[in-house]
Every structure is written in C-alpha cells, then in structure tokens.
C-alpha cells in the first residue's frame, strides 16, 4: 500500500504531491477526487443547460416571446459561461480544488431556483429571464476550473482517460436535463412547491404539467455536492499568481489548440443549446409554413404531417456527444490525441455537409418533410458524435504538449473560449441563417484539419500529441 502520509497533510492542502512518482502517488485519492468533482460537474452542466430544456416551451406555457428573443435567451448561458470560464480558469491555484468545487456547487442553486419559480406563471419580464439565463452560465464556467484542478492529480499517461471521463460524464448533464424534463414535469407528486401549469401543443389536448420539477429536483443534489466537496476533497498546491498564469499566451500552441477546441466543444455546446429551437424552427411549431397559430388553436398546414415534439429528440445529440467523449478517452491514451482530432475534423466536414440540405425544409408534402427531418436528425447526431470524439482527443493533446502548470491553464483557457459556442451559434443562425452558418462551420473544420495534420498528427510533427 502506498504511504498516504508522505504525500498529504492532515488539512486541506497536499504535501509533496507528484503523480509521476509511482512510489508516493496516492491513486485512491486521485480517483476519489475525480468522481466527486465529476458529480459536481455533472450538476454544473445541468444548471447550464436547464434553460435550453425550458426555453422552447415558454410560449406554449403562455409567454409570447419572438423567435429572435428566444434564440438570444438560449444563447445567453453560452455568453456568460465563456466569461465565467475566464474567471474560473485562474481559480484552481488560488482557491484549490476543495473550496472551488464546494462554492461553485452552491452558486448553481441560484439560477436553478430562479427558473423553477419563474416557469410557473407567464409573468416574468424578458430581462429577468435573461438574467437567469446569464446566471446559468456559472455551470458552464465551472468546467474551466474543475478540469485543470483534476489534471493535477493524475500522471500524464492517465490524463486522457481521467479528463475524458470527467468531461464526458459531466457532459451527460446536458442530455440528462433535456431527457428527464419531459418526464419530471408530469409528476404532480414531485411538485412540493408551486402550482400546476397548462401547456398546449398543435393537434393535442391541453395538458397539466409541473415545470418547476425540472429545476427543483436538482437543488438537493447541488447542496449535497457542496457538502461532499467541502468534507472529502483536498487541494494540490500549484504555485502561480495571475500574472504567471498568463504566460500561456506567449505559446503558439495555446492559440492553435484554442482553434481546435472551438471546432469540437464549441460545436457540441452550441448545438446542444440551440438544437431544440432549430428543430422547432425548421420542422416544428415555429415554422409558419407548417403550423399556423399557437397553443390549442394551432393548425398543421401539411396534411398527414405529425409535428415533432422537440423534447423527445433534443437530448439525443448531447447524449451521443458525451458518450463519444467517454468511450474514446481511453483510446487517446493508447494512440495519442492528434490522430483522433484529425478524425474528428474530417468527420465534422462530412456530417455538416450532409446536414446542410436539410436546413431548408421542403414543405410540399408530409413525405418530403419527414425525409428532410430524418436527414436533419441523423446529420445532427453525426455532428455531435465527431465533436465528442474531438473533445476527448484535444484534452489528451494538451497535457502532452504543455508542461504541467501550463497544461492546466491552457485547458481552462480553451474551454473558456469554446464555451461561447451557444452564444455564437445562436447569433450566427439568426443573422446569417442556418445554411450559411453551417457552411462557415465546414470552412472552420477544414482549417483545423490542416492545423492538426501539419502541427500534431503527421510523422515528424513539431508537437506530436
């Protein structure tokens, strides 16, 4: 058994911690830290993407926001997450893992509680829901603190698996909140607080629901995560003040890896936040060529066409992307990350190109709409798959390319910039239109494939990883 006393103090901060030293590395402590912080990160992603599960249903619940207002609302958690990640990326050396995870878990409660309260009655002003959407971004910001701090606990040879598991399971929070919401809202016995709502969908009878359940159910778990973090986690002393942490910006690979992670996680987070709205806009209740009117008075204009309920599909994309990140993380430890980043980029080019024709629905008949919807859905799932592979591979590359302290900073920085994905996706779709914006995505992926091959993946590459 490895001597724990030689590697840690009785208090919060570890002593003489060196994961590369097999004789003193406390593997049990490292994995305990991974699982506890992953539990907290899962809940952080729940809080971050809770608005994406609720916003497509605001108008059926009685609100009357425009399509543009809804896209901006869904984009706001991405904007704030990117900003919060710029702060969280410098916290691990300052606060340590224990304080950072515990305090972050408590902060998640505020936006989650707010959505649970304000979804019950369609009376909240637009600005207030935008504030709640902004605060939800704290959950996204946590990623840039949790991931670097976890990397401190593991040797390089295991960081691909450890970070892939943490990020992938954390990403499952996106699909979990989107998958469970349709079920949670139907259980009156869960609604200990608040009143019922009535929701109306085209061609269906009004239904009594309890949307506050989708938010309130997570709050006890967030409090539990804070308690577990405070009582069970320890911190690795990494000496770096804020100015020293900024030395990563003098390294060319910081900027190149940022471009690659925008391609992977930027795509994942952007699509995850906007998937439901885009589906409703193209093939659902928000397309005026398909549905006229709102609520119970809505009429489907295409005979024989069954309007898809977005909540039955929206969780699939994040589920595929998160699953790919978990499954491919161990492969990156065996083969290196660069080759899989190359696969990710090429796969994104092909899958985006496959999806583009479906971004212009053919409303001439139910058959053409059904065919277009199938192509749209499968194309989007393929995009999520290859983005998830790239999420795993880039996080293997960074600890291999950079020294330990810088690797943590680069992980935090790249994650911060890529977290703007939901914001830029929302703005891009509304200003450029889906087809043009997706074409920009192909161009970006082509650029990233070229960078990956030239700098990291080819034989004799300057920075193999």
PDB file of N, CA and C in Angstrom, residues 209-308:
ATOM      1  N   UNK A 209     -49.161  20.283 -16.376  1.00  0.00           N
ATOM      2  CA  UNK A 209     -47.752  19.963 -16.158  1.00  0.00           C
ATOM      3  C   UNK A 209     -47.245  20.736 -14.947  1.00  0.00           C
ATOM      4  N   UNK A 210     -46.083  20.328 -14.464  1.00  0.00           N
ATOM      5  CA  UNK A 210     -45.441  20.973 -13.322  1.00  0.00           C
ATOM      6  C   UNK A 210     -43.974  21.210 -13.695  1.00  0.00           C
ATOM      7  N   UNK A 211     -43.721  22.276 -14.462  1.00  0.00           N
ATOM      8  CA  UNK A 211     -42.383  22.513 -14.996  1.00  0.00           C
ATOM      9  C   UNK A 211     -41.375  22.857 -13.911  1.00  0.00           C
ATOM     10  N   UNK A 212     -41.827  23.302 -12.747  1.00  0.00           N
ATOM     11  CA  UNK A 212     -40.870  23.588 -11.674  1.00  0.00           C
ATOM     12  C   UNK A 212     -40.108  22.344 -11.246  1.00  0.00           C
ATOM     13  N   UNK A 213     -40.693  21.157 -11.457  1.00  0.00           N
ATOM     14  CA  UNK A 213     -39.999  19.913 -11.094  1.00  0.00           C
ATOM     15  C   UNK A 213     -38.667  19.785 -11.822  1.00  0.00           C
ATOM     16  N   UNK A 214     -38.628  20.260 -13.081  1.00  0.00           N
ATOM     17  CA  UNK A 214     -37.416  20.133 -13.898  1.00  0.00           C
ATOM     18  C   UNK A 214     -36.249  20.895 -13.300  1.00  0.00           C
ATOM     19  N   UNK A 215     -36.532  21.879 -12.449  1.00  0.00           N
ATOM     20  CA  UNK A 215     -35.476  22.653 -11.797  1.00  0.00           C
ATOM     21  C   UNK A 215     -35.270  22.226 -10.356  1.00  0.00           C
ATOM     22  N   UNK A 216     -36.372  22.136  -9.596  1.00  0.00           N
ATOM     23  CA  UNK A 216     -36.252  21.907  -8.154  1.00  0.00           C
ATOM     24  C   UNK A 216     -35.644  20.553  -7.817  1.00  0.00           C
ATOM     25  N   UNK A 217     -35.813  19.558  -8.680  1.00  0.00           N
ATOM     26  CA  UNK A 217     -35.327  18.204  -8.383  1.00  0.00           C
ATOM     27  C   UNK A 217     -33.808  18.166  -8.228  1.00  0.00           C
ATOM     28  N   UNK A 218     -33.094  19.129  -8.859  1.00  0.00           N
ATOM     29  CA  UNK A 218     -31.629  19.108  -8.855  1.00  0.00           C
ATOM     30  C   UNK A 218     -31.030  19.841  -7.657  1.00  0.00           C
ATOM     31  N   UNK A 219     -31.798  20.688  -7.003  1.00  0.00           N
ATOM     32  CA  UNK A 219     -31.237  21.547  -5.957  1.00  0.00           C
ATOM     33  C   UNK A 219     -30.692  20.750  -4.770  1.00  0.00           C
ATOM     34  N   UNK A 220     -31.392  19.738  -4.240  1.00  0.00           N
ATOM     35  CA  UNK A 220     -30.797  18.958  -3.141  1.00  0.00           C
ATOM     36  C   UNK A 220     -29.477  18.297  -3.535  1.00  0.00           C
ATOM     37  N   UNK A 221     -29.362  17.860  -4.791  1.00  0.00           N
ATOM     38  CA  UNK A 221     -28.115  17.239  -5.237  1.00  0.00           C
ATOM     39  C   UNK A 221     -26.980  18.262  -5.294  1.00  0.00           C
ATOM     40  N   UNK A 222     -27.291  19.505  -5.669  1.00  0.00           N
ATOM     41  CA  UNK A 222     -26.271  20.554  -5.694  1.00  0.00           C
ATOM     42  C   UNK A 222     -25.765  20.857  -4.290  1.00  0.00           C
ATOM     43  N   UNK A 223     -26.682  20.890  -3.328  1.00  0.00           N
ATOM     44  CA  UNK A 223     -26.276  21.105  -1.927  1.00  0.00           C
ATOM     45  C   UNK A 223     -25.436  19.926  -1.440  1.00  0.00           C
ATOM     46  N   UNK A 224     -25.837  18.712  -1.815  1.00  0.00           N
ATOM     47  CA  UNK A 224     -25.065  17.526  -1.436  1.00  0.00           C
ATOM     48  C   UNK A 224     -23.657  17.581  -2.030  1.00  0.00           C
ATOM     49  N   UNK A 225     -23.536  18.002  -3.293  1.00  0.00           N
ATOM     50  CA  UNK A 225     -22.217  18.103  -3.927  1.00  0.00           C
ATOM     51  C   UNK A 225     -21.326  19.078  -3.174  1.00  0.00           C
ATOM     52  N   UNK A 226     -21.898  20.180  -2.726  1.00  0.00           N
ATOM     53  CA  UNK A 226     -21.118  21.164  -1.965  1.00  0.00           C
ATOM     54  C   UNK A 226     -20.623  20.575  -0.650  1.00  0.00           C
ATOM     55  N   UNK A 227     -21.489  19.830   0.036  1.00  0.00           N
ATOM     56  CA  UNK A 227     -21.104  19.222   1.321  1.00  0.00           C
ATOM     57  C   UNK A 227     -20.011  18.175   1.120  1.00  0.00           C
ATOM     58  N   UNK A 228     -20.179  17.318   0.109  1.00  0.00           N
ATOM     59  CA  UNK A 228     -19.173  16.291  -0.159  1.00  0.00           C
ATOM     60  C   UNK A 228     -17.828  16.915  -0.523  1.00  0.00           C
ATOM     61  N   UNK A 229     -17.864  17.956  -1.329  1.00  0.00           N
ATOM     62  CA  UNK A 229     -16.616  18.611  -1.733  1.00  0.00           C
ATOM     63  C   UNK A 229     -15.903  19.209  -0.532  1.00  0.00           C
ATOM     64  N   UNK A 230     -16.650  19.867   0.332  1.00  0.00           N
ATOM     65  CA  UNK A 230     -16.040  20.544   1.484  1.00  0.00           C
ATOM     66  C   UNK A 230     -15.462  19.548   2.487  1.00  0.00           C
ATOM     67  N   UNK A 231     -16.094  18.400   2.628  1.00  0.00           N
ATOM     68  CA  UNK A 231     -15.675  17.444   3.655  1.00  0.00           C
ATOM     69  C   UNK A 231     -14.696  16.392   3.156  1.00  0.00           C
ATOM     70  N   UNK A 232     -14.626  16.138   1.844  1.00  0.00           N
ATOM     71  CA  UNK A 232     -13.861  15.000   1.353  1.00  0.00           C
ATOM     72  C   UNK A 232     -12.737  15.346   0.371  1.00  0.00           C
ATOM     73  N   UNK A 233     -12.759  16.518  -0.238  1.00  0.00           N
ATOM     74  CA  UNK A 233     -11.741  16.844  -1.226  1.00  0.00           C
ATOM     75  C   UNK A 233     -10.510  17.477  -0.591  1.00  0.00           C
ATOM     76  N   UNK A 234      -9.387  17.359  -1.280  1.00  0.00           N
ATOM     77  CA  UNK A 234      -8.144  18.023  -0.913  1.00  0.00           C
ATOM     78  C   UNK A 234      -7.663  18.844  -2.105  1.00  0.00           C
ATOM     79  N   UNK A 235      -6.612  19.615  -1.915  1.00  0.00           N
ATOM     80  CA  UNK A 235      -6.133  20.516  -2.966  1.00  0.00           C
ATOM     81  C   UNK A 235      -4.637  20.322  -3.182  1.00  0.00           C
ATOM     82  N   UNK A 236      -4.226  20.434  -4.445  1.00  0.00           N
ATOM     83  CA  UNK A 236      -2.818  20.334  -4.810  1.00  0.00           C
ATOM     84  C   UNK A 236      -2.227  21.742  -4.857  1.00  0.00           C
ATOM     85  N   UNK A 237      -1.152  22.009  -4.140  1.00  0.00           N
ATOM     86  CA  UNK A 237      -0.547  23.342  -4.177  1.00  0.00           C
ATOM     87  C   UNK A 237       0.210  23.577  -5.488  1.00  0.00           C
ATOM     88  N   UNK A 238      -0.369  24.391  -6.343  1.00  0.00           N
ATOM     89  CA  UNK A 238       0.277  24.808  -7.590  1.00  0.00           C
ATOM     90  C   UNK A 238       0.613  26.280  -7.455  1.00  0.00           C
ATOM     91  N   UNK A 239       1.892  26.613  -7.455  1.00  0.00           N
ATOM     92  CA  UNK A 239       2.301  27.991  -7.224  1.00  0.00           C
ATOM     93  C   UNK A 239       2.283  28.774  -8.526  1.00  0.00           C
ATOM     94  N   UNK A 240       1.310  29.671  -8.635  1.00  0.00           N
ATOM     95  CA  UNK A 240       1.216  30.535  -9.812  1.00  0.00           C
ATOM     96  C   UNK A 240       0.248  31.664  -9.504  1.00  0.00           C
ATOM     97  N   UNK A 241       0.762  32.895  -9.543  1.00  0.00           N
ATOM     98  CA  UNK A 241      -0.154  34.008  -9.399  1.00  0.00           C
ATOM     99  C   UNK A 241      -0.818  34.292 -10.745  1.00  0.00           C
ATOM    100  N   UNK A 242      -1.700  35.267 -10.774  1.00  0.00           N
ATOM    101  CA  UNK A 242      -2.460  35.537 -12.001  1.00  0.00           C
ATOM    102  C   UNK A 242      -1.522  35.914 -13.142  1.00  0.00           C
ATOM    103  N   UNK A 243      -0.531  36.762 -12.885  1.00  0.00           N
ATOM    104  CA  UNK A 243       0.380  37.183 -13.953  1.00  0.00           C
ATOM    105  C   UNK A 243       1.163  36.005 -14.509  1.00  0.00           C
ATOM    106  N   UNK A 244       1.607  35.103 -13.636  1.00  0.00           N
ATOM    107  CA  UNK A 244       2.356  33.939 -14.097  1.00  0.00           C
ATOM    108  C   UNK A 244       1.488  33.003 -14.944  1.00  0.00           C
ATOM    109  N   UNK A 245       0.199  32.921 -14.606  1.00  0.00           N
ATOM    110  CA  UNK A 245      -0.673  32.042 -15.367  1.00  0.00           C
ATOM    111  C   UNK A 245      -0.885  32.530 -16.788  1.00  0.00           C
ATOM    112  N   UNK A 246      -0.651  33.826 -17.026  1.00  0.00           N
ATOM    113  CA  UNK A 246      -0.871  34.376 -18.356  1.00  0.00           C
ATOM    114  C   UNK A 246       0.280  34.094 -19.318  1.00  0.00           C
ATOM    115  N   UNK A 247       1.330  33.406 -18.853  1.00  0.00           N
ATOM    116  CA  UNK A 247       2.441  33.135 -19.765  1.00  0.00           C
ATOM    117  C   UNK A 247       2.071  32.141 -20.868  1.00  0.00           C
ATOM    118  N   UNK A 248       0.912  31.482 -20.727  1.00  0.00           N
ATOM    119  CA  UNK A 248       0.475  30.554 -21.776  1.00  0.00           C
ATOM    120  C   UNK A 248       0.203  31.276 -23.093  1.00  0.00           C
ATOM    121  N   UNK A 249      -0.071  32.573 -23.024  1.00  0.00           N
ATOM    122  CA  UNK A 249      -0.457  33.297 -24.237  1.00  0.00           C
ATOM    123  C   UNK A 249       0.738  33.627 -25.126  1.00  0.00           C
ATOM    124  N   UNK A 250       1.935  33.374 -24.621  1.00  0.00           N
ATOM    125  CA  UNK A 250       3.109  33.546 -25.462  1.00  0.00           C
ATOM    126  C   UNK A 250       3.478  32.292 -26.234  1.00  0.00           C
ATOM    127  N   UNK A 251       2.681  31.249 -26.083  1.00  0.00           N
ATOM    128  CA  UNK A 251       2.944  29.966 -26.724  1.00  0.00           C
ATOM    129  C   UNK A 251       2.000  29.792 -27.914  1.00  0.00           C
ATOM    130  N   UNK A 252       2.551  29.567 -29.094  1.00  0.00           N
ATOM    131  CA  UNK A 252       1.750  29.401 -30.313  1.00  0.00           C
ATOM    132  C   UNK A 252       0.722  28.291 -30.165  1.00  0.00           C
ATOM    133  N   UNK A 253       1.092  27.200 -29.488  1.00  0.00           N
ATOM    134  CA  UNK A 253       0.180  26.065 -29.388  1.00  0.00           C
ATOM    135  C   UNK A 253      -1.059  26.381 -28.558  1.00  0.00           C
ATOM    136  N   UNK A 254      -0.980  27.360 -27.658  1.00  0.00           N
ATOM    137  CA  UNK A 254      -2.176  27.788 -26.941  1.00  0.00           C
ATOM    138  C   UNK A 254      -3.246  28.245 -27.922  1.00  0.00           C
ATOM    139  N   UNK A 255      -2.843  29.036 -28.887  1.00  0.00           N
ATOM    140  CA  UNK A 255      -3.801  29.597 -29.844  1.00  0.00           C
ATOM    141  C   UNK A 255      -4.277  28.539 -30.840  1.00  0.00           C
ATOM    142  N   UNK A 256      -3.390  27.653 -31.244  1.00  0.00           N
ATOM    143  CA  UNK A 256      -3.803  26.599 -32.179  1.00  0.00           C
ATOM    144  C   UNK A 256      -4.760  25.616 -31.519  1.00  0.00           C
ATOM    145  N   UNK A 257      -4.479  25.236 -30.279  1.00  0.00           N
ATOM    146  CA  UNK A 257      -5.377  24.325 -29.581  1.00  0.00           C
ATOM    147  C   UNK A 257      -6.718  24.999 -29.279  1.00  0.00           C
ATOM    148  N   UNK A 258      -6.705  26.304 -29.110  1.00  0.00           N
ATOM    149  CA  UNK A 258      -7.966  27.029 -28.940  1.00  0.00           C
ATOM    150  C   UNK A 258      -8.838  26.894 -30.181  1.00  0.00           C
ATOM    151  N   UNK A 259      -8.226  27.031 -31.356  1.00  0.00           N
ATOM    152  CA  UNK A 259      -8.977  26.868 -32.608  1.00  0.00           C
ATOM    153  C   UNK A 259      -9.558  25.462 -32.709  1.00  0.00           C
ATOM    154  N   UNK A 260      -8.767  24.466 -32.313  1.00  0.00           N
ATOM    155  CA  UNK A 260      -9.245  23.086 -32.407  1.00  0.00           C
ATOM    156  C   UNK A 260     -10.380  22.821 -31.423  1.00  0.00           C
ATOM    157  N   UNK A 261     -10.279  23.386 -30.229  1.00  0.00           N
ATOM    158  CA  UNK A 261     -11.323  23.112 -29.238  1.00  0.00           C
ATOM    159  C   UNK A 261     -12.608  23.880 -29.547  1.00  0.00           C
ATOM    160  N   UNK A 262     -12.488  25.000 -30.235  1.00  0.00           N
ATOM    161  CA  UNK A 262     -13.697  25.670 -30.736  1.00  0.00           C
ATOM    162  C   UNK A 262     -14.414  24.754 -31.720  1.00  0.00           C
ATOM    163  N   UNK A 263     -13.645  24.083 -32.572  1.00  0.00           N
ATOM    164  CA  UNK A 263     -14.250  23.152 -33.532  1.00  0.00           C
ATOM    165  C   UNK A 263     -14.988  22.032 -32.808  1.00  0.00           C
ATOM    166  N   UNK A 264     -14.443  21.536 -31.700  1.00  0.00           N
ATOM    167  CA  UNK A 264     -15.022  20.356 -31.050  1.00  0.00           C
ATOM    168  C   UNK A 264     -16.046  20.749 -29.985  1.00  0.00           C
ATOM    169  N   UNK A 265     -15.596  21.352 -28.891  1.00  0.00           N
ATOM    170  CA  UNK A 265     -16.549  21.672 -27.828  1.00  0.00           C
ATOM    171  C   UNK A 265     -17.423  22.860 -28.194  1.00  0.00           C
ATOM    172  N   UNK A 266     -16.898  23.805 -28.955  1.00  0.00           N
ATOM    173  CA  UNK A 266     -17.741  24.910 -29.407  1.00  0.00           C
ATOM    174  C   UNK A 266     -18.925  24.400 -30.201  1.00  0.00           C
ATOM    175  N   UNK A 267     -18.670  23.407 -31.057  1.00  0.00           N
ATOM    176  CA  UNK A 267     -19.743  22.787 -31.831  1.00  0.00           C
ATOM    177  C   UNK A 267     -20.708  22.041 -30.921  1.00  0.00           C
ATOM    178  N   UNK A 268     -20.165  21.229 -30.007  1.00  0.00           N
ATOM    179  CA  UNK A 268     -21.007  20.461 -29.095  1.00  0.00           C
ATOM    180  C   UNK A 268     -21.913  21.371 -28.272  1.00  0.00           C
ATOM    181  N   UNK A 269     -21.338  22.363 -27.610  1.00  0.00           N
ATOM    182  CA  UNK A 269     -22.132  23.207 -26.713  1.00  0.00           C
ATOM    183  C   UNK A 269     -23.094  24.088 -27.494  1.00  0.00           C
ATOM    184  N   UNK A 270     -22.655  24.590 -28.647  1.00  0.00           N
ATOM    185  CA  UNK A 270     -23.528  25.434 -29.460  1.00  0.00           C
ATOM    186  C   UNK A 270     -24.750  24.691 -29.952  1.00  0.00           C
ATOM    187  N   UNK A 271     -24.535  23.495 -30.481  1.00  0.00           N
ATOM    188  CA  UNK A 271     -25.659  22.705 -30.974  1.00  0.00           C
ATOM    189  C   UNK A 271     -26.548  22.225 -29.832  1.00  0.00           C
ATOM    190  N   UNK A 272     -25.945  21.852 -28.693  1.00  0.00           N
ATOM    191  CA  UNK A 272     -26.727  21.359 -27.570  1.00  0.00           C
ATOM    192  C   UNK A 272     -27.699  22.426 -27.067  1.00  0.00           C
ATOM    193  N   UNK A 273     -27.239  23.672 -27.038  1.00  0.00           N
ATOM    194  CA  UNK A 273     -28.086  24.758 -26.538  1.00  0.00           C
ATOM    195  C   UNK A 273     -29.187  25.127 -27.520  1.00  0.00           C
ATOM    196  N   UNK A 274     -28.922  25.017 -28.817  1.00  0.00           N
ATOM    197  CA  UNK A 274     -29.855  25.532 -29.819  1.00  0.00           C
ATOM    198  C   UNK A 274     -30.597  24.444 -30.586  1.00  0.00           C
ATOM    199  N   UNK A 275     -30.289  23.183 -30.327  1.00  0.00           N
ATOM    200  CA  UNK A 275     -30.854  22.060 -31.079  1.00  0.00           C
ATOM    201  C   UNK A 275     -32.387  22.097 -31.087  1.00  0.00           C
ATOM    202  N   UNK A 276     -32.985  22.269 -29.904  1.00  0.00           N
ATOM    203  CA  UNK A 276     -34.442  22.268 -29.811  1.00  0.00           C
ATOM    204  C   UNK A 276     -35.086  23.409 -30.564  1.00  0.00           C
ATOM    205  N   UNK A 277     -34.521  24.620 -30.411  1.00  0.00           N
ATOM    206  CA  UNK A 277     -35.077  25.778 -31.116  1.00  0.00           C
ATOM    207  C   UNK A 277     -34.949  25.625 -32.620  1.00  0.00           C
ATOM    208  N   UNK A 278     -33.796  25.122 -33.076  1.00  0.00           N
ATOM    209  CA  UNK A 278     -33.584  24.951 -34.508  1.00  0.00           C
ATOM    210  C   UNK A 278     -34.551  23.916 -35.072  1.00  0.00           C
ATOM    211  N   UNK A 279     -34.756  22.829 -34.354  1.00  0.00           N
ATOM    212  CA  UNK A 279     -35.692  21.797 -34.804  1.00  0.00           C
ATOM    213  C   UNK A 279     -37.114  22.364 -34.894  1.00  0.00           C
ATOM    214  N   UNK A 280     -37.518  23.138 -33.875  1.00  0.00           N
ATOM    215  CA  UNK A 280     -38.852  23.738 -33.889  1.00  0.00           C
ATOM    216  C   UNK A 280     -38.993  24.750 -35.010  1.00  0.00           C
ATOM    217  N   UNK A 281     -37.927  25.483 -35.299  1.00  0.00           N
ATOM    218  CA  UNK A 281     -37.942  26.490 -36.358  1.00  0.00           C
ATOM    219  C   UNK A 281     -38.051  25.870 -37.748  1.00  0.00           C
ATOM    220  N   UNK A 282     -37.366  24.739 -37.946  1.00  0.00           N
ATOM    221  CA  UNK A 282     -37.312  24.130 -39.274  1.00  0.00           C
ATOM    222  C   UNK A 282     -38.461  23.163 -39.513  1.00  0.00           C
ATOM    223  N   UNK A 283     -38.744  22.305 -38.538  1.00  0.00           N
ATOM    224  CA  UNK A 283     -39.707  21.217 -38.751  1.00  0.00           C
ATOM    225  C   UNK A 283     -40.838  21.189 -37.721  1.00  0.00           C
ATOM    226  N   UNK A 284     -40.909  22.202 -36.856  1.00  0.00           N
ATOM    227  CA  UNK A 284     -41.874  22.151 -35.778  1.00  0.00           C
ATOM    228  C   UNK A 284     -42.810  23.325 -35.705  1.00  0.00           C
ATOM    229  N   UNK A 285     -43.216  23.637 -34.481  1.00  0.00           N
ATOM    230  CA  UNK A 285     -44.292  24.599 -34.247  1.00  0.00           C
ATOM    231  C   UNK A 285     -43.918  26.030 -34.603  1.00  0.00           C
ATOM    232  N   UNK A 286     -42.619  26.331 -34.757  1.00  0.00           N
ATOM    233  CA  UNK A 286     -42.210  27.708 -35.044  1.00  0.00           C
ATOM    234  C   UNK A 286     -42.071  28.003 -36.526  1.00  0.00           C
ATOM    235  N   UNK A 287     -42.318  27.008 -37.399  1.00  0.00           N
ATOM    236  CA  UNK A 287     -42.253  27.225 -38.849  1.00  0.00           C
ATOM    237  C   UNK A 287     -43.651  27.606 -39.345  1.00  0.00           C
ATOM    238  N   UNK A 288     -43.862  28.874 -39.787  1.00  0.00           N
ATOM    239  CA  UNK A 288     -45.207  29.304 -40.204  1.00  0.00           C
ATOM    240  C   UNK A 288     -45.703  28.606 -41.460  1.00  0.00           C
ATOM    241  N   UNK A 289     -44.808  27.966 -42.217  1.00  0.00           N
ATOM    242  CA  UNK A 289     -45.251  27.201 -43.386  1.00  0.00           C
ATOM    243  C   UNK A 289     -45.785  25.826 -43.005  1.00  0.00           C
ATOM    244  N   UNK A 290     -45.584  25.460 -41.736  1.00  0.00           N
ATOM    245  CA  UNK A 290     -46.044  24.152 -41.257  1.00  0.00           C
ATOM    246  C   UNK A 290     -47.190  24.294 -40.272  1.00  0.00           C
ATOM    247  N   UNK A 291     -47.057  25.252 -39.343  1.00  0.00           N
ATOM    248  CA  UNK A 291     -48.059  25.435 -38.289  1.00  0.00           C
ATOM    249  C   UNK A 291     -48.535  26.883 -38.293  1.00  0.00           C
ATOM    250  N   UNK A 292     -49.850  27.062 -38.279  1.00  0.00           N
ATOM    251  CA  UNK A 292     -50.435  28.399 -38.178  1.00  0.00           C
ATOM    252  C   UNK A 292     -51.115  28.521 -36.819  1.00  0.00           C
ATOM    253  N   UNK A 293     -50.829  29.626 -36.118  1.00  0.00           N
ATOM    254  CA  UNK A 293     -51.409  29.841 -34.804  1.00  0.00           C
ATOM    255  C   UNK A 293     -50.559  29.239 -33.705  1.00  0.00           C
ATOM    256  N   UNK A 294     -51.029  29.407 -32.481  1.00  0.00           N
ATOM    257  CA  UNK A 294     -50.286  28.910 -31.328  1.00  0.00           C
ATOM    258  C   UNK A 294     -51.214  28.172 -30.383  1.00  0.00           C
ATOM    259  N   UNK A 295     -50.608  27.352 -29.531  1.00  0.00           N
ATOM    260  CA  UNK A 295     -51.360  26.657 -28.496  1.00  0.00           C
ATOM    261  C   UNK A 295     -52.410  25.724 -29.059  1.00  0.00           C
ATOM    262  N   UNK A 296     -53.541  25.653 -28.345  1.00  0.00           N
ATOM    263  CA  UNK A 296     -54.605  24.742 -28.747  1.00  0.00           C
ATOM    264  C   UNK A 296     -55.251  25.147 -30.064  1.00  0.00           C
ATOM    265  N   UNK A 297     -55.127  26.436 -30.434  1.00  0.00           N
ATOM    266  CA  UNK A 297     -55.725  26.927 -31.678  1.00  0.00           C
ATOM    267  C   UNK A 297     -54.826  26.705 -32.892  1.00  0.00           C
ATOM    268  N   UNK A 298     -53.646  26.139 -32.694  1.00  0.00           N
ATOM    269  CA  UNK A 298     -52.712  25.955 -33.807  1.00  0.00           C
ATOM    270  C   UNK A 298     -53.245  24.908 -34.792  1.00  0.00           C
ATOM    271  N   UNK A 299     -52.943  25.146 -36.083  1.00  0.00           N
ATOM    272  CA  UNK A 299     -53.376  24.254 -37.150  1.00  0.00           C
ATOM    273  C   UNK A 299     -52.167  23.800 -37.956  1.00  0.00           C
ATOM    274  N   UNK A 300     -52.038  22.489 -38.172  1.00  0.00           N
ATOM    275  CA  UNK A 300     -50.968  21.954 -39.016  1.00  0.00           C
ATOM    276  C   UNK A 300     -51.389  22.089 -40.472  1.00  0.00           C
ATOM    277  N   UNK A 301     -50.589  22.776 -41.275  1.00  0.00           N
ATOM    278  CA  UNK A 301     -50.955  23.105 -42.659  1.00  0.00           C
ATOM    279  C   UNK A 301     -50.641  21.988 -43.643  1.00  0.00           C
ATOM    280  N   UNK A 302     -49.766  21.066 -43.269  1.00  0.00           N
ATOM    281  CA  UNK A 302     -49.354  19.988 -44.166  1.00  0.00           C
ATOM    282  C   UNK A 302     -50.125  18.726 -43.798  1.00  0.00           C
ATOM    283  N   UNK A 303     -51.006  18.300 -44.659  1.00  0.00           N
ATOM    284  CA  UNK A 303     -51.853  17.153 -44.363  1.00  0.00           C
ATOM    285  C   UNK A 303     -51.006  15.888 -44.154  1.00  0.00           C
ATOM    286  N   UNK A 304     -51.291  15.202 -43.062  1.00  0.00           N
ATOM    287  CA  UNK A 304     -50.604  13.951 -42.774  1.00  0.00           C
ATOM    288  C   UNK A 304     -49.277  14.109 -42.059  1.00  0.00           C
ATOM    289  N   UNK A 305     -48.858  15.346 -41.825  1.00  0.00           N
ATOM    290  CA  UNK A 305     -47.560  15.567 -41.176  1.00  0.00           C
ATOM    291  C   UNK A 305     -47.761  15.659 -39.670  1.00  0.00           C
ATOM    292  N   UNK A 306     -46.986  14.881 -38.922  1.00  0.00           N
ATOM    293  CA  UNK A 306     -47.017  14.921 -37.466  1.00  0.00           C
ATOM    294  C   UNK A 306     -45.866  15.787 -36.968  1.00  0.00           C
ATOM    295  N   UNK A 307     -46.219  16.907 -36.388  1.00  0.00           N
ATOM    296  CA  UNK A 307     -45.202  17.853 -35.923  1.00  0.00           C
ATOM    297  C   UNK A 307     -44.397  17.221 -34.799  1.00  0.00           C
ATOM    298  N   UNK A 308     -43.057  17.157 -34.923  1.00  0.00           N
ATOM    299  CA  UNK A 308     -42.247  16.526 -33.865  1.00  0.00           C
ATOM    300  C   UNK A 308     -42.238  17.349 -32.587  1.00  0.00           C
TER     301      UNK A 308
END
